[in-house]
mmCIF file of C-alpha atoms in Angstrom:
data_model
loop_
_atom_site.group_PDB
_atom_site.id
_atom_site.type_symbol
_atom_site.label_atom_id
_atom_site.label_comp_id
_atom_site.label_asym_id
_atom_site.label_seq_id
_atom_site.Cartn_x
_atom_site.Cartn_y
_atom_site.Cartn_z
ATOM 1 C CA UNK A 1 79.196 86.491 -63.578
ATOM 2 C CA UNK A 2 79.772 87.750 -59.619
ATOM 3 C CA UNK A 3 83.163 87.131 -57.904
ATOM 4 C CA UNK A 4 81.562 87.112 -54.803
ATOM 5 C CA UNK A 5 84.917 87.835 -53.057
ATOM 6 C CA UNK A 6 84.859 91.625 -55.194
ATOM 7 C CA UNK A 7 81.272 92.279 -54.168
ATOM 8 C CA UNK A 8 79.262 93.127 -50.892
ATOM 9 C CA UNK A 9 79.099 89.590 -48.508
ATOM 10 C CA UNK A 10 75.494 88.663 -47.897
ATOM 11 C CA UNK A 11 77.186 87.495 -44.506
ATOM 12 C CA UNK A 12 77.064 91.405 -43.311
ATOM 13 C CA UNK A 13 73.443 91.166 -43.153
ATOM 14 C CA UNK A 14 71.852 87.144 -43.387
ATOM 15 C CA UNK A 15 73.717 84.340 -41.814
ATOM 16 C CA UNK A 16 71.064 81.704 -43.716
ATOM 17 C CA UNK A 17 73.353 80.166 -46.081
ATOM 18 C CA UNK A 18 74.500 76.457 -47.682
ATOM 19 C CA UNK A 19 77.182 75.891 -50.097
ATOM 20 C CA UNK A 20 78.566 72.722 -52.035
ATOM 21 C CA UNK A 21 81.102 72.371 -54.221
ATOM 22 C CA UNK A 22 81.025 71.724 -57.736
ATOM 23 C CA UNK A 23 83.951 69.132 -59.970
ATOM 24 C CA UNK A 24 86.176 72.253 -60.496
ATOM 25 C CA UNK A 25 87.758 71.928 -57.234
ATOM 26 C CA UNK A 26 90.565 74.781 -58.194
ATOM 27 C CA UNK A 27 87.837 77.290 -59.252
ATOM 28 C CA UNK A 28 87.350 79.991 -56.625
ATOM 29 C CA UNK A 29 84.595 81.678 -58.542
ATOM 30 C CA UNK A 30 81.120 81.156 -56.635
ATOM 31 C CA UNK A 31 77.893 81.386 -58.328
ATOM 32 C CA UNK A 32 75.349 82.984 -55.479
ATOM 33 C CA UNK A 33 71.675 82.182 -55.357
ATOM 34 C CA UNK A 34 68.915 83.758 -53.316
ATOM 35 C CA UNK A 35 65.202 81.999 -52.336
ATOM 36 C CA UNK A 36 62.781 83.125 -50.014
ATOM 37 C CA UNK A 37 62.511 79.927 -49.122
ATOM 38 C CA UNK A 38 65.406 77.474 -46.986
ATOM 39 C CA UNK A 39 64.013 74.371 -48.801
ATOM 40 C CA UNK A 40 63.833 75.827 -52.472
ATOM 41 C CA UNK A 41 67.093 78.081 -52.184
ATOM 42 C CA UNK A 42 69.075 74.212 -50.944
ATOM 43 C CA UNK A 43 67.076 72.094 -53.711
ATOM 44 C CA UNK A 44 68.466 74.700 -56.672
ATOM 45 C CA UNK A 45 72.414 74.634 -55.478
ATOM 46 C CA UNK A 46 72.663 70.952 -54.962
ATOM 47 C CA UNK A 47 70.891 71.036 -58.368
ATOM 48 C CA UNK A 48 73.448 73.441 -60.217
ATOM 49 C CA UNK A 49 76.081 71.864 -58.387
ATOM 50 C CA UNK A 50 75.725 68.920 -60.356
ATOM 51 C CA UNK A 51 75.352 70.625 -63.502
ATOM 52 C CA UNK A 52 78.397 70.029 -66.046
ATOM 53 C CA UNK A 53 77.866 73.607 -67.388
ATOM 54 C CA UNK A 54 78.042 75.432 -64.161
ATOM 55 C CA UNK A 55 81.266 73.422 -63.146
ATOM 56 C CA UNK A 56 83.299 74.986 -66.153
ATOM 57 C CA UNK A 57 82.445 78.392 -64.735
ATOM 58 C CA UNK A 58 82.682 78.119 -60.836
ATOM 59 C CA UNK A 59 84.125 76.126 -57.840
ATOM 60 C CA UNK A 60 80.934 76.043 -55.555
ATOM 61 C CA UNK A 61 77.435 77.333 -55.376
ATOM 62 C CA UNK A 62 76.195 79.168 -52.500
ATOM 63 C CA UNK A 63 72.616 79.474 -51.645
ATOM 64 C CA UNK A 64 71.401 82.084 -49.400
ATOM 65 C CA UNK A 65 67.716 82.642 -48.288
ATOM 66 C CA UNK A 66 65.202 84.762 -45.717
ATOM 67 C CA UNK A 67 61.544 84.820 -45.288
ATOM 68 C CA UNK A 68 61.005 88.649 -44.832
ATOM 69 C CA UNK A 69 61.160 91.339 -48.602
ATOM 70 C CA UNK A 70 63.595 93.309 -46.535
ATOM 71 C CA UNK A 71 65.983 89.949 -47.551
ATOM 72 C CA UNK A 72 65.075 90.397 -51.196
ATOM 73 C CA UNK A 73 65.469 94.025 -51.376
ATOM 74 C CA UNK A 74 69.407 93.831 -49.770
ATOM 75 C CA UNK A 75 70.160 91.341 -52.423
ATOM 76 C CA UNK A 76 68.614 92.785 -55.043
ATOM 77 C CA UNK A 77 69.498 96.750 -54.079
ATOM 78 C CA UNK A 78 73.157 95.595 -54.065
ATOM 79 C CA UNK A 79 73.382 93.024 -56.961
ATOM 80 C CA UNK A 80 74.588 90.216 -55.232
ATOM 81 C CA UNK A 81 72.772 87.169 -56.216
ATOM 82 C CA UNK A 82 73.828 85.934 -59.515
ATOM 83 C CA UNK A 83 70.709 83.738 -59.875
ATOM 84 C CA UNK A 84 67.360 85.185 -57.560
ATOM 85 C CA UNK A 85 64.049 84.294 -57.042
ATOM 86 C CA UNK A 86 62.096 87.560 -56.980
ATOM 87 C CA UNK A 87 58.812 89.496 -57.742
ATOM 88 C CA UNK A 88 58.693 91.467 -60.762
ATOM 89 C CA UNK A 89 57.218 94.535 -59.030
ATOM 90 C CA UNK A 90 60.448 94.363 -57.055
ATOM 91 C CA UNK A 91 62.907 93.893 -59.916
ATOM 92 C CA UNK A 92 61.017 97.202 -61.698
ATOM 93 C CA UNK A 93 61.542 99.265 -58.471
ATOM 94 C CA UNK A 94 65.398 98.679 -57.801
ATOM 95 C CA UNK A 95 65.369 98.852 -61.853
ATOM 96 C CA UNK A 96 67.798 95.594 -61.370
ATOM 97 C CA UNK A 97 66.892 94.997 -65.241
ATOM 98 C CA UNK A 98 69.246 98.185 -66.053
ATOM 99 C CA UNK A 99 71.189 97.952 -63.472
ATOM 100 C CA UNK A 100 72.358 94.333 -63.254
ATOM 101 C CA UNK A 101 70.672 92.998 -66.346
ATOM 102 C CA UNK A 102 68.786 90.507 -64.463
ATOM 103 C CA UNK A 103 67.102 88.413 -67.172
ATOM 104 C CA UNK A 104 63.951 86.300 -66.793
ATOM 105 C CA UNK A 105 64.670 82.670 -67.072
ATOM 106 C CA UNK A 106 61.286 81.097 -65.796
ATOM 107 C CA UNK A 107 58.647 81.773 -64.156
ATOM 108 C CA UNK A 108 55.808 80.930 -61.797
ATOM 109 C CA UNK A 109 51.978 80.886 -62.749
ATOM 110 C CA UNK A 110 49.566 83.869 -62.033
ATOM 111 C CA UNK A 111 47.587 83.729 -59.327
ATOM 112 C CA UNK A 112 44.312 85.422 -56.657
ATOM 113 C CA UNK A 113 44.844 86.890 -53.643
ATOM 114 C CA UNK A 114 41.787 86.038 -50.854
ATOM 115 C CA UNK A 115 40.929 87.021 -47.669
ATOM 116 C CA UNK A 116 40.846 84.041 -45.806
ATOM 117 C CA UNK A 117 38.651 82.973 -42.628
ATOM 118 C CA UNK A 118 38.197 80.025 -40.811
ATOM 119 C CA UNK A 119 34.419 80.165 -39.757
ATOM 120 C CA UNK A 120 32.422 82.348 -42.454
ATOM 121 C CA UNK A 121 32.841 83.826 -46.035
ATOM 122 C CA UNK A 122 34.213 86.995 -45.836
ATOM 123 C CA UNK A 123 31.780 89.819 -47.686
ATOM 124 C CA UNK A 124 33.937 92.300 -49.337
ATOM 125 C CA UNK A 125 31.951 95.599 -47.724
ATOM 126 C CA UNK A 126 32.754 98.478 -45.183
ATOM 127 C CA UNK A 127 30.062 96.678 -42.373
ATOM 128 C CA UNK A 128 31.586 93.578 -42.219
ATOM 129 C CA UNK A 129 35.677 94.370 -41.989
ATOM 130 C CA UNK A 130 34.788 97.460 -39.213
ATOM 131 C CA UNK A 131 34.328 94.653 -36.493
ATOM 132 C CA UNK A 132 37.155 92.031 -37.402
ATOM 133 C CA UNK A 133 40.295 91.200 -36.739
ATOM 134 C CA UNK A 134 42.618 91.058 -40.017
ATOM 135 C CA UNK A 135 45.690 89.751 -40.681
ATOM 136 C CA UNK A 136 47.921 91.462 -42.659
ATOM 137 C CA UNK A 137 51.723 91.109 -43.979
ATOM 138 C CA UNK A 138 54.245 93.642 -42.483
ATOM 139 C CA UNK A 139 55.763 94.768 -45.847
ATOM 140 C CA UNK A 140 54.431 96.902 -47.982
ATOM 141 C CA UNK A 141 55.655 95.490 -51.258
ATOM 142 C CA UNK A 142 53.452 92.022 -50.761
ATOM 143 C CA UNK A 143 50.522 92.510 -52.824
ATOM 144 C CA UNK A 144 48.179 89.648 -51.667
ATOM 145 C CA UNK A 145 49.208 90.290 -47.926
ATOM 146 C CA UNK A 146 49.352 94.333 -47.943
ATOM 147 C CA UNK A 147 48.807 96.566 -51.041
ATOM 148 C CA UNK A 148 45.879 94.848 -52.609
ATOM 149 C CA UNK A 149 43.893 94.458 -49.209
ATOM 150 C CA UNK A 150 44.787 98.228 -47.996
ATOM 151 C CA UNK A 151 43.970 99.258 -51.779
ATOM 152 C CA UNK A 152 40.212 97.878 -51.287
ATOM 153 C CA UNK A 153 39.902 99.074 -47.995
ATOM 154 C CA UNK A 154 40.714 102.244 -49.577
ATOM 155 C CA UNK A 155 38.278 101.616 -52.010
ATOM 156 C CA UNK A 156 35.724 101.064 -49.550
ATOM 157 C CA UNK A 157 36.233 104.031 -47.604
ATOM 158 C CA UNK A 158 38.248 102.477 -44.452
ATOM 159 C CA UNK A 159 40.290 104.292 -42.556
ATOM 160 C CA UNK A 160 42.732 101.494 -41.829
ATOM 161 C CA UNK A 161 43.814 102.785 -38.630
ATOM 162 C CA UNK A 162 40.419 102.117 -37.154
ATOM 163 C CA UNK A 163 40.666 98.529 -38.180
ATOM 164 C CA UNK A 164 41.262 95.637 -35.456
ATOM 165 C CA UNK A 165 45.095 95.002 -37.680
ATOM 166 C CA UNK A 166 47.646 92.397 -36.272
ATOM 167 C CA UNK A 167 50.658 92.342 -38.775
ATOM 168 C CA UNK A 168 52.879 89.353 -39.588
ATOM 169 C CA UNK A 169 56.153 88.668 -40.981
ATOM 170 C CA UNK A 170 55.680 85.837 -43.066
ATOM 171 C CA UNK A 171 52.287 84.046 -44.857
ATOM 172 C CA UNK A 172 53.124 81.026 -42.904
ATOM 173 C CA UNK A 173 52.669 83.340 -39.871
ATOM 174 C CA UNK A 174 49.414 84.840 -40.750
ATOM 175 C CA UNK A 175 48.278 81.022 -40.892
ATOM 176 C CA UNK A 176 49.317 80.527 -38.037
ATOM 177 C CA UNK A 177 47.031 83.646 -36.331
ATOM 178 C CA UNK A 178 44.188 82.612 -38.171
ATOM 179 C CA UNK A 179 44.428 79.382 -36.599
ATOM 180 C CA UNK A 180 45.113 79.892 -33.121
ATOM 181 C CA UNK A 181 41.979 82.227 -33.490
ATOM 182 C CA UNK A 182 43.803 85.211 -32.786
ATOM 183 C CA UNK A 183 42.479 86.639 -35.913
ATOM 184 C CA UNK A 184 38.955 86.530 -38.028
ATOM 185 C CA UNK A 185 40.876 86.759 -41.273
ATOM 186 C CA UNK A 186 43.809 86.768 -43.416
ATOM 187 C CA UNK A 187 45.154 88.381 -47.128
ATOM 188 C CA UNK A 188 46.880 86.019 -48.809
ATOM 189 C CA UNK A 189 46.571 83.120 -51.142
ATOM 190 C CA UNK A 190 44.983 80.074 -51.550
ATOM 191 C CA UNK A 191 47.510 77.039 -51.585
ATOM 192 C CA UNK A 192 45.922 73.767 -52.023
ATOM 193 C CA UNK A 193 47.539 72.484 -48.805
ATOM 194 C CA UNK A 194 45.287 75.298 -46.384
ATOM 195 C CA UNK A 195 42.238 72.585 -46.878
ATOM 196 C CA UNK A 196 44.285 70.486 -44.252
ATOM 197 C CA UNK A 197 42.846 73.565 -41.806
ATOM 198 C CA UNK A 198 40.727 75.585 -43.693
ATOM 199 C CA UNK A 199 37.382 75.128 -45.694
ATOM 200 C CA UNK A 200 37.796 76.367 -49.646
ATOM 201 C CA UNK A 201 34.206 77.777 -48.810
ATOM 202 C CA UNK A 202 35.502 80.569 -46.549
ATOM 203 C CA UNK A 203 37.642 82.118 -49.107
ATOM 204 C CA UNK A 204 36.576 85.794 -50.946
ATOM 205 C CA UNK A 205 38.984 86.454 -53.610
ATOM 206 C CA UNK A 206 40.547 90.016 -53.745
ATOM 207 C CA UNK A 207 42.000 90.320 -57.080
ATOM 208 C CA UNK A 208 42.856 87.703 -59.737
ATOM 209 C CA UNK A 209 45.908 87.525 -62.283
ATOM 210 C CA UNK A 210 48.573 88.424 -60.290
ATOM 211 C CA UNK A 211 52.029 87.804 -61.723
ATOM 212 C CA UNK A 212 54.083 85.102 -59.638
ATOM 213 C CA UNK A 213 57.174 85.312 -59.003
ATOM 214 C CA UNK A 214 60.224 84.273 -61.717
ATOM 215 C CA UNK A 215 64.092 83.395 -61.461
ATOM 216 C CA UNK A 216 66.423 85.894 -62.222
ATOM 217 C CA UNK A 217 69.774 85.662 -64.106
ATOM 218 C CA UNK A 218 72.251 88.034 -64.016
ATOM 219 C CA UNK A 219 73.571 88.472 -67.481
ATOM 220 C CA UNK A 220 76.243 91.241 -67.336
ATOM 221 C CA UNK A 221 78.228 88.885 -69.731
ATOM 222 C CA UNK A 222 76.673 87.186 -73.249
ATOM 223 C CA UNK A 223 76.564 84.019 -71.217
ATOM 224 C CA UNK A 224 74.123 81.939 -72.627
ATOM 225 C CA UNK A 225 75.317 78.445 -71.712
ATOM 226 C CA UNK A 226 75.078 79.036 -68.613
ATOM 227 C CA UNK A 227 71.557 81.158 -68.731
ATOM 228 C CA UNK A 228 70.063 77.513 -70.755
ATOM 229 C CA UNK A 229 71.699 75.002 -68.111
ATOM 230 C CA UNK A 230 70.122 77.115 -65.153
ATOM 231 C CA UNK A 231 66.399 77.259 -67.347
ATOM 232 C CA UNK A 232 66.965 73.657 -67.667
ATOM 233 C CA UNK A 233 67.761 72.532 -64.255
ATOM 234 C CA UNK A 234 65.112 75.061 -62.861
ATOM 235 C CA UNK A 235 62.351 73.031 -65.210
ATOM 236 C CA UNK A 236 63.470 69.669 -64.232
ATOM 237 C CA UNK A 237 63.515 70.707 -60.847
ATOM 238 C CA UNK A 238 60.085 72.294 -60.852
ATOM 239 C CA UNK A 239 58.478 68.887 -62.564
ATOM 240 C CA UNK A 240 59.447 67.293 -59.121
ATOM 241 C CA UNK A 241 57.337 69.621 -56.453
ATOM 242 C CA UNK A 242 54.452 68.157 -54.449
ATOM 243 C CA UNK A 243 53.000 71.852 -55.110
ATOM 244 C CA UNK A 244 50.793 72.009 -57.848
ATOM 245 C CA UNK A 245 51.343 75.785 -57.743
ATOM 246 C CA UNK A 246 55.858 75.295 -57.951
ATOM 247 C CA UNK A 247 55.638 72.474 -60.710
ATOM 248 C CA UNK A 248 54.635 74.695 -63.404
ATOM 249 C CA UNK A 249 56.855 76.899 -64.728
ATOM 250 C CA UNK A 250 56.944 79.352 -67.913
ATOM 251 C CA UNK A 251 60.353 79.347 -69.679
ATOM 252 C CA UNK A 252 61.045 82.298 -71.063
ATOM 253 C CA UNK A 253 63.981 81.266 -73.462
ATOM 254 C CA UNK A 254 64.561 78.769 -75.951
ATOM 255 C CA UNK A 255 67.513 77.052 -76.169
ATOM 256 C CA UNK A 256 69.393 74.554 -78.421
ATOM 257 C CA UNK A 257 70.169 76.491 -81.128
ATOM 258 C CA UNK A 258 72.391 79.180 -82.271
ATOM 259 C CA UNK A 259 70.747 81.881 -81.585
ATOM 260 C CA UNK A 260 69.474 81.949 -77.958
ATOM 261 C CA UNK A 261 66.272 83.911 -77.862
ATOM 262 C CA UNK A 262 63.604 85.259 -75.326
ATOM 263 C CA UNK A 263 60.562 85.469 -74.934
ATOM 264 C CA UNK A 264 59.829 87.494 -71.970
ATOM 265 C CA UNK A 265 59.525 90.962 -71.519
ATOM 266 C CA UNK A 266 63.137 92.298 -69.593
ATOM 267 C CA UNK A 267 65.815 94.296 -71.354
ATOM 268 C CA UNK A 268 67.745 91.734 -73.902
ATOM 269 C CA UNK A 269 71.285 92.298 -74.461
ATOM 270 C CA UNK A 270 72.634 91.446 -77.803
ATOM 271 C CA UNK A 271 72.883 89.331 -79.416
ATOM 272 C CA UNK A 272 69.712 88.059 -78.080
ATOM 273 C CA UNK A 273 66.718 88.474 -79.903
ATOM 274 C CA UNK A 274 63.638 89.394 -77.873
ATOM 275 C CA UNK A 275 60.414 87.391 -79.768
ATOM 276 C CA UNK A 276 56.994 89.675 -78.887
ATOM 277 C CA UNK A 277 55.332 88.358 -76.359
ATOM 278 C CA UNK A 278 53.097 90.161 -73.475
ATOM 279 C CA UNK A 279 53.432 89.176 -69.685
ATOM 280 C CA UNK A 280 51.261 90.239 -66.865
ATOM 281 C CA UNK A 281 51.985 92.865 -64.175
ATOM 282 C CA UNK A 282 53.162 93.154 -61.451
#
């Protein structure tokens, strides 16, 4: 696993960061995780701190975490993160799979990507978007905030650029537009905590079956003990979420045997045996 004293310091670039220390007090080795989320990234290291598996292999567990894909990407496009919480379109286009062998260990449910408004039902058609003012994400690798949207609008014949479009760096923001009424609408998704402002009824889903997002491993060793107590501690942890979206959770190995095997779709090293089994798109 990553010596984070041989590698690139995440400190160059994001200074959003929390370590602990795990039982091996002489162990300098680090194990490095990476969220897009402060309160996610913090639950998972005290979590693996704790863990009597990851203590035989490292000293402390640093977590590390920023709200924008430009985050993601410097992790990713450098290998840093031992364990990462990413989108599969993203670990395809830095081919960190290859590159890394980043494995699967669990993952998130699907999901639908809506255009969101706080005093009608948006109607997908040319007419009604010409005259509104959207909210969109400023990253072009979100697909509920930016590709799907821009790919209907496309669809629809819109020149975007003669669109009423305010951009934002984060869903939370674009929430936060819609409400203060500085926009009509918003791309993103539905989360069951948006009925505390907004009515389910003025929602227009985009596109459906959209991959969430999954924990990465890096597995440039055969290091399956630690690869099962990380899938284990992730599951427990997920069971505990208010979010009825974070406390489900597909496993994509199974563990307690001999043989470790997996049954998602990333590059396998061996000896682990891959099981068929189809996953959904990024």
């Amino acid at each position: 696993m990553l010596n984070i004293e041989a590698q690139p310091t995440p400190r160059a670039f994001i200074t959003s960061s929390y370590e602990c220390r795990t039982v091996s007090i002489t162990n300098e080795n680090q194990l490095v995780v990476y969220a897009p989320s402060k309160n996610i990234a913090n639950d998972v290291v005290n979590t693996l701190c704790k863990n009597d598996v990851v203590a035989k292999q490292f000293g402390k567990v640093a977590a590390y975490w920023g709200y924008k894909t430009t985050d993601t990407v410097d992790f990713l496009g450098k290998g840093i993160a031992d364990l990462i919480l990413a989108k599969e379109n993203l670990i395809s286009v830095f081919m960190a799979e290859s590159t890394y062998n980043y494995q699967a260990v669990v993952g998130y449910p699907t999901y639908t990507a809506f255009f969101i408004s706080a005093k009608e039902k948006p109607k997908l058609t040319k007419s009604y978007f010409l005259d509104k003012r959207i909210g969109l994400l400023d990253y072009p690798t979100s697909r509920s905030g930016y590709i799907l949207p821009k790919q209907l609008f496309k669809d629809l014949d819109i020149n975007v650029g003669n669109l009423a479009v305010t951009y934002a760096s984060s869903h939370k923001e674009l929430r936060e537009l819609l409400s203060a009424g500085r926009v009509d609408i918003i791309a993103s998704y539905w989360q069951e905590s948006d009925q505390q402002q907004f009515s389910k009824n003025y929602i227009t889903a985009i596109s459906d079956n959209i991959s969430g997002s999954r924990w990465y491993l890096k597995m440039q060793d055969e290091n399956t003990d630690l690869l099962c107590a990380v899938q284990g501690e992730l599951k427990a942890l997920a069971k505990k979420q208010k979010s009825l979206y974070f406390n489900e959770v597909e496993a994509y190995w199974q563990c307690g045997s001999m043989k470790v095997t997996s049954s998602a779709s990333p590059l396998v090293t061996e000896p682990l045996n891959k099981t068929a089994k189809s996953s959904n798109n990024e």
